[in-house]
XYZ file of C-alpha atoms in Angstrom:
382
model
C 0.012 -0.109 0.124
C 0.932 3.473 -0.601
C 1.591 5.857 2.445
C 2.093 9.323 2.801
C 3.427 11.171 6.056
C 4.665 9.232 8.398
C 4.700 5.878 5.799
C 2.070 4.069 7.565
C -1.103 2.286 7.081
C -3.081 3.810 9.272
C -5.308 0.888 9.807
C -3.376 -0.874 12.345
C -0.281 1.489 12.117
C 2.131 -1.068 10.570
C 4.973 -0.132 7.723
C 4.566 -2.000 4.454
C 7.291 -2.722 2.583
C 7.882 -1.611 -1.092
C 6.300 1.932 -0.940
C 3.924 1.017 -4.186
C 0.211 2.617 -4.395
C -2.731 0.328 -3.605
C -6.442 1.156 -3.902
C -7.875 2.037 -0.243
C -4.712 3.054 1.065
C -5.544 5.022 4.223
C -2.326 7.413 4.906
C -2.382 10.055 7.940
C -1.135 13.293 6.445
C 0.890 14.204 9.720
C 4.668 15.559 10.059
C 6.980 14.768 7.027
C 4.424 15.365 4.462
C 6.152 15.652 0.888
C 3.640 17.291 -0.672
C 3.603 21.074 -1.431
C -0.608 21.304 -0.797
C -0.714 25.069 -1.658
C 1.434 24.954 -4.566
C -1.093 26.036 -7.513
C -1.082 26.083 -11.233
C -0.903 29.901 -11.296
C 2.503 29.649 -9.368
C 3.797 28.353 -12.973
C 2.702 31.260 -15.050
C 4.090 34.146 -12.634
C 7.097 36.350 -12.581
C 9.156 34.920 -14.975
C 6.405 32.782 -16.430
C 3.582 35.282 -17.156
C 4.861 35.737 -20.869
C 4.775 31.725 -21.798
C 2.055 30.070 -23.173
C -0.511 28.559 -20.335
C -0.806 24.988 -20.115
C -0.582 25.152 -16.761
C -3.796 27.008 -15.161
C -7.266 25.186 -15.785
C -9.124 28.711 -16.753
C -10.892 28.595 -19.991
C -8.918 30.682 -22.472
C -10.342 34.185 -23.895
C -12.262 34.960 -20.986
C -14.625 36.513 -19.358
C -16.643 37.046 -22.373
C -17.368 40.622 -23.534
C -21.239 40.166 -22.428
C -19.846 39.417 -18.959
C -17.606 41.737 -18.842
C -20.200 44.175 -19.542
C -22.230 43.197 -16.759
C -19.842 43.219 -14.078
C -18.617 46.730 -15.462
C -22.511 48.021 -14.990
C -22.230 46.739 -11.152
C -19.629 49.233 -10.420
C -22.358 51.819 -10.176
C -23.174 50.314 -7.014
C -20.089 50.036 -4.997
C -21.407 52.410 -2.120
C -23.704 50.260 -1.291
C -22.941 46.772 0.625
C -23.260 43.874 -1.462
C -26.824 42.412 -1.416
C -26.452 38.487 -2.415
C -30.440 37.750 -2.809
C -30.858 37.805 -6.298
C -27.781 35.939 -7.434
C -28.212 33.414 -4.400
C -32.072 32.919 -6.243
C -30.615 32.620 -9.564
C -28.286 29.664 -8.509
C -31.013 28.042 -6.393
C -33.539 28.066 -9.520
C -30.894 27.288 -11.871
C -30.371 23.631 -9.634
C -34.056 23.815 -8.785
C -33.393 24.281 -5.446
C -34.635 26.476 -2.279
C -32.352 28.944 -1.612
C -32.132 27.995 1.829
C -29.663 25.244 0.053
C -27.362 27.846 -1.448
C -24.442 29.718 0.120
C -22.340 31.798 -2.173
C -18.670 31.902 -1.430
C -15.665 33.882 -2.660
C -14.975 30.680 -5.053
C -14.416 27.219 -3.874
C -11.552 27.877 -2.004
C -13.393 29.792 0.581
C -16.123 26.888 1.035
C -13.192 24.374 1.684
C -11.905 26.878 4.428
C -15.792 27.341 5.866
C -16.174 23.094 5.764
C -12.789 23.009 7.706
C -13.761 25.447 10.315
C -17.311 24.672 10.833
C -17.692 21.343 10.615
C -16.828 19.224 13.933
C -15.395 16.270 12.057
C -13.465 13.533 13.940
C -12.325 11.227 11.293
C -12.064 13.716 7.839
C -10.854 11.576 4.619
C -9.663 13.284 1.386
C -9.692 11.003 -1.815
C -6.839 11.825 -3.683
C -5.274 12.520 -6.276
C -7.225 15.450 -6.067
C -7.271 19.549 -5.454
C -5.148 19.808 -2.552
C -6.841 23.268 -0.975
C -9.383 20.808 0.838
C -6.918 19.080 2.935
C -4.810 21.982 3.403
C -7.719 24.036 4.657
C -8.728 20.813 7.088
C -4.697 21.366 8.232
C -5.139 24.861 9.100
C -8.346 23.915 11.443
C -6.004 21.700 13.206
C -8.094 18.485 11.992
C -5.729 14.820 11.172
C -6.431 14.533 7.955
C -6.863 10.658 5.926
C -6.245 10.118 2.899
C -7.800 7.091 0.394
C -4.638 7.377 -2.632
C -6.403 6.010 -6.325
C -4.002 3.813 -8.283
C -2.882 4.902 -11.862
C -3.117 1.135 -12.800
C -7.051 1.492 -11.954
C -6.989 4.527 -13.938
C -7.486 6.154 -10.661
C -10.914 5.133 -10.306
C -13.288 5.436 -7.438
C -14.016 2.063 -5.447
C -16.337 3.246 -2.500
C -15.440 0.316 -0.271
C -11.801 1.834 0.378
C -13.078 4.783 2.066
C -13.370 3.899 5.934
C -16.431 3.269 7.452
C -15.753 5.543 10.406
C -14.790 8.813 8.084
C -17.438 11.358 9.303
C -16.137 13.786 6.367
C -15.205 12.731 2.847
C -13.801 15.251 0.260
C -13.877 13.829 -3.579
C -13.575 15.766 -6.651
C -15.638 15.147 -9.764
C -14.591 15.565 -12.502
C -11.544 15.189 -10.308
C -8.163 17.835 -10.744
C -5.940 16.249 -11.688
C -6.606 13.401 -12.879
C -9.456 14.361 -15.156
C -11.504 11.516 -13.908
C -15.536 11.634 -14.179
C -16.575 9.521 -11.422
C -20.170 8.004 -12.080
C -22.525 9.533 -9.821
C -24.306 6.628 -8.321
C -20.669 5.384 -7.627
C -19.878 8.763 -5.418
C -23.648 8.203 -3.745
C -22.596 5.258 -2.679
C -20.131 6.896 -0.141
C -23.014 8.610 1.912
C -23.583 7.558 5.071
C -25.960 8.425 7.987
C -24.072 11.217 10.372
C -21.069 11.429 6.994
C -20.808 14.877 5.120
C -20.155 13.824 1.640
C -18.259 16.880 0.124
C -17.741 16.853 -3.832
C -16.028 19.087 -5.668
C -17.655 19.976 -9.136
C -15.703 22.828 -9.690
C -15.290 21.465 -13.500
C -18.452 19.600 -13.675
C -19.412 23.044 -15.839
C -16.700 22.233 -18.412
C -18.401 18.476 -18.869
C -21.339 18.013 -21.574
C -24.531 17.910 -20.114
C -22.897 17.828 -16.750
C -23.427 13.991 -16.906
C -22.432 12.699 -13.270
C -23.474 15.838 -11.548
C -24.824 15.426 -7.395
C -26.110 18.824 -8.021
C -29.665 19.437 -7.312
C -29.808 16.338 -5.592
C -31.644 16.212 -2.373
C -31.898 12.250 -1.782
C -28.461 11.621 -0.786
C -27.896 12.156 2.979
C -25.406 14.603 4.306
C -24.449 15.691 0.759
C -22.644 19.023 -0.047
C -21.393 19.804 -3.649
C -19.014 22.916 -4.186
C -19.166 24.570 -7.723
C -17.001 27.411 -8.818
C -17.654 29.888 -11.795
C -13.885 31.126 -12.074
C -12.802 28.239 -14.762
C -15.656 28.532 -17.320
C -16.035 32.031 -17.066
C -12.289 33.094 -16.450
C -13.409 34.600 -13.255
C -10.416 33.745 -11.140
C -9.480 37.020 -10.334
C -13.201 37.901 -9.169
C -13.694 34.801 -6.842
C -17.189 33.521 -6.788
C -18.180 29.873 -6.277
C -21.385 28.441 -4.003
C -22.510 25.110 -1.636
C -25.133 23.369 -2.401
C -25.999 21.773 0.959
C -28.819 20.528 3.219
C -29.918 24.239 4.804
C -28.460 23.151 8.507
C -25.156 22.756 6.669
C -25.914 25.543 5.167
C -26.162 27.547 8.175
C -23.503 26.431 9.676
C -21.305 27.218 7.058
C -22.779 30.703 6.758
C -22.447 31.436 10.465
C -18.515 30.961 9.844
C -18.375 33.283 7.116
C -17.528 36.711 7.400
C -20.245 39.753 6.300
C -20.155 40.832 2.901
C -17.953 37.823 2.008
C -18.706 38.110 -1.800
C -18.249 41.411 -3.898
C -21.062 43.228 -5.745
C -19.260 42.572 -9.322
C -18.855 38.918 -8.024
C -22.973 38.968 -7.365
C -23.711 40.353 -10.189
C -21.250 37.476 -12.526
C -22.916 34.836 -10.441
C -26.889 35.721 -11.017
C -25.564 36.539 -15.143
C -23.969 33.063 -15.259
C -27.115 31.511 -14.540
C -29.379 33.018 -17.444
C -30.300 30.717 -20.099
C -28.023 32.610 -22.352
C -24.962 31.632 -20.106
C -25.949 27.999 -19.927
C -26.311 27.469 -23.394
C -22.630 29.128 -23.831
C -21.249 26.911 -21.183
C -22.772 23.850 -22.908
C -20.978 25.213 -26.054
C -18.084 25.187 -24.306
C -18.069 22.134 -22.565
C -18.697 20.341 -26.360
C -15.812 22.524 -27.502
C -13.543 21.564 -24.952
C -14.104 18.032 -25.505
C -13.323 18.485 -29.385
C -9.842 20.541 -28.407
C -9.038 17.395 -25.363
C -9.608 14.856 -27.894
C -7.189 16.258 -30.276
C -4.410 16.969 -27.566
C -4.993 13.294 -26.283
C -4.589 12.103 -29.839
C -1.058 14.136 -30.066
C 0.197 12.696 -26.746
C -0.571 9.198 -27.772
C 1.734 9.746 -30.548
C 4.533 9.840 -28.164
C 3.918 6.418 -26.594
C 7.668 5.243 -27.691
C 9.229 8.163 -25.815
C 7.212 6.775 -22.183
C 4.470 9.017 -22.506
C 1.441 7.581 -20.857
C -2.211 9.611 -20.618
C -4.419 9.063 -18.070
C -7.394 8.476 -19.854
C -9.981 8.729 -20.191
C -9.725 12.027 -19.755
C -12.974 14.154 -19.037
C -12.197 17.516 -17.415
C -10.325 20.650 -19.547
C -7.076 19.159 -18.386
C -5.125 15.908 -18.738
C -2.804 14.490 -16.481
C 0.426 12.404 -18.252
C 3.274 10.674 -16.843
C 6.929 10.457 -18.212
C 10.121 9.440 -17.353
C 12.477 13.020 -16.720
C 9.494 14.926 -16.132
C 11.053 17.615 -14.171
C 13.376 18.158 -17.163
C 11.103 18.017 -19.710
C 8.868 20.720 -17.744
C 11.879 22.744 -17.377
C 12.834 22.294 -21.146
C 8.814 23.444 -22.177
C 9.342 26.669 -19.921
C 12.403 27.477 -22.285
C 10.598 26.877 -25.347
C 7.856 28.752 -23.666
C 5.057 27.035 -22.472
C 4.018 26.526 -18.817
C 2.609 22.971 -17.347
C 1.525 22.008 -14.057
C 3.904 19.693 -12.177
C 2.370 16.752 -10.880
C 4.565 16.149 -7.145
C 2.356 18.100 -5.402
C -0.650 16.136 -5.085
C -0.807 13.349 -2.903
C -0.838 9.842 -4.944
C 1.339 11.453 -7.766
C 5.017 11.856 -7.862
C 7.788 13.726 -10.071
C 6.776 11.725 -13.117
C 3.612 13.539 -13.831
C 2.504 16.761 -15.558
C -0.946 18.243 -15.849
C -1.955 19.960 -19.208
C -4.698 22.199 -19.735
C -6.527 21.853 -22.780
C -6.720 24.712 -25.196
C -7.321 25.109 -28.771
C -5.696 22.934 -31.572
C -3.574 25.581 -32.672
C -2.068 26.282 -29.474
C -1.911 22.398 -28.545
C -0.308 21.630 -32.020
C 2.773 24.472 -30.945
C 2.655 22.808 -28.062
C 2.885 19.466 -29.356
C 6.048 20.634 -31.280
C 7.285 22.158 -28.500
C 7.235 18.354 -26.540
C 8.879 16.597 -29.071
C 11.605 18.909 -28.624
C 11.665 19.032 -24.827
C 11.195 14.899 -24.846
C 14.131 14.566 -27.778
C 16.516 16.852 -25.363
C 15.878 14.229 -22.304
C 16.940 11.720 -24.624
C 20.702 13.416 -26.043
């Protein structure tokens, strides 16, 4: 079994030989953890990386669209008043067919992770990895000891619900999962629900999936279900910070108590309301289908590097692709010199320095990237 942190299995505390990955490995994230949970893709394109072609950040290119920028600009005339989130909250609720009592607006999904970590009195939190690292970082910062379930590359990073320990009273999983691009079946995730357990599903990238298939947003029949959504990826609003939580009313009340006053700005509220309109949802669906086409082109190109040791985590269903290759760190450095930024994979628990994450871009950008990858891999072999 693969272990992180203290190198123990976590069920019986005994060390396991070999260090190979295994489904259901439960590893306590304690002192000595080698993963930098606070490293995110934007670090690849700051400072000396600002001029690089960005395949590191999973925000849709050429966003926000003009109509959304105009709507945000219109809201600036109301900045003298305190933010009033009622209209945006109602719009989100209507979009998902829920009462407003089941909706909480947040300053991006990242704030929601902090609220969950601080407000919920979890005794045995478990995070299913590899996935976005901020949920575990927030839990640790709030004083929790976090256990990990590590999914295996050999199994396509697919979820096995039986791998999650029964004593877990808070379980966090991404769908589609960052960085593996795995889209877990909604029914499979729902199997994780238990009385007395909070099941947190990070759906930050679900709006990039055609028809949002496998979403759990809007479901009220799954006990303890909390769904997180972000508007920053598809709409290019990372700098504005807007997301929301869908959860039972009692959970929303607990999270709201932990939230500061007026946490979401007036421009962000205007953006949230605008992104719930039929026009926006139609554009979102069109963008999701475009991403699927561009991703297929990227994956087809990456398969051509199989003889160079490149392996693609498939099937990829998100707006990004995870690849493994020998000497990935050196290849990433060479790609930077060739003008391209990609996301390192070794900061994700369950992955090591042989993995890279690539954001899906348009066909022309992908073609130029594949040419650069050819050079970078060739240089590795010299």
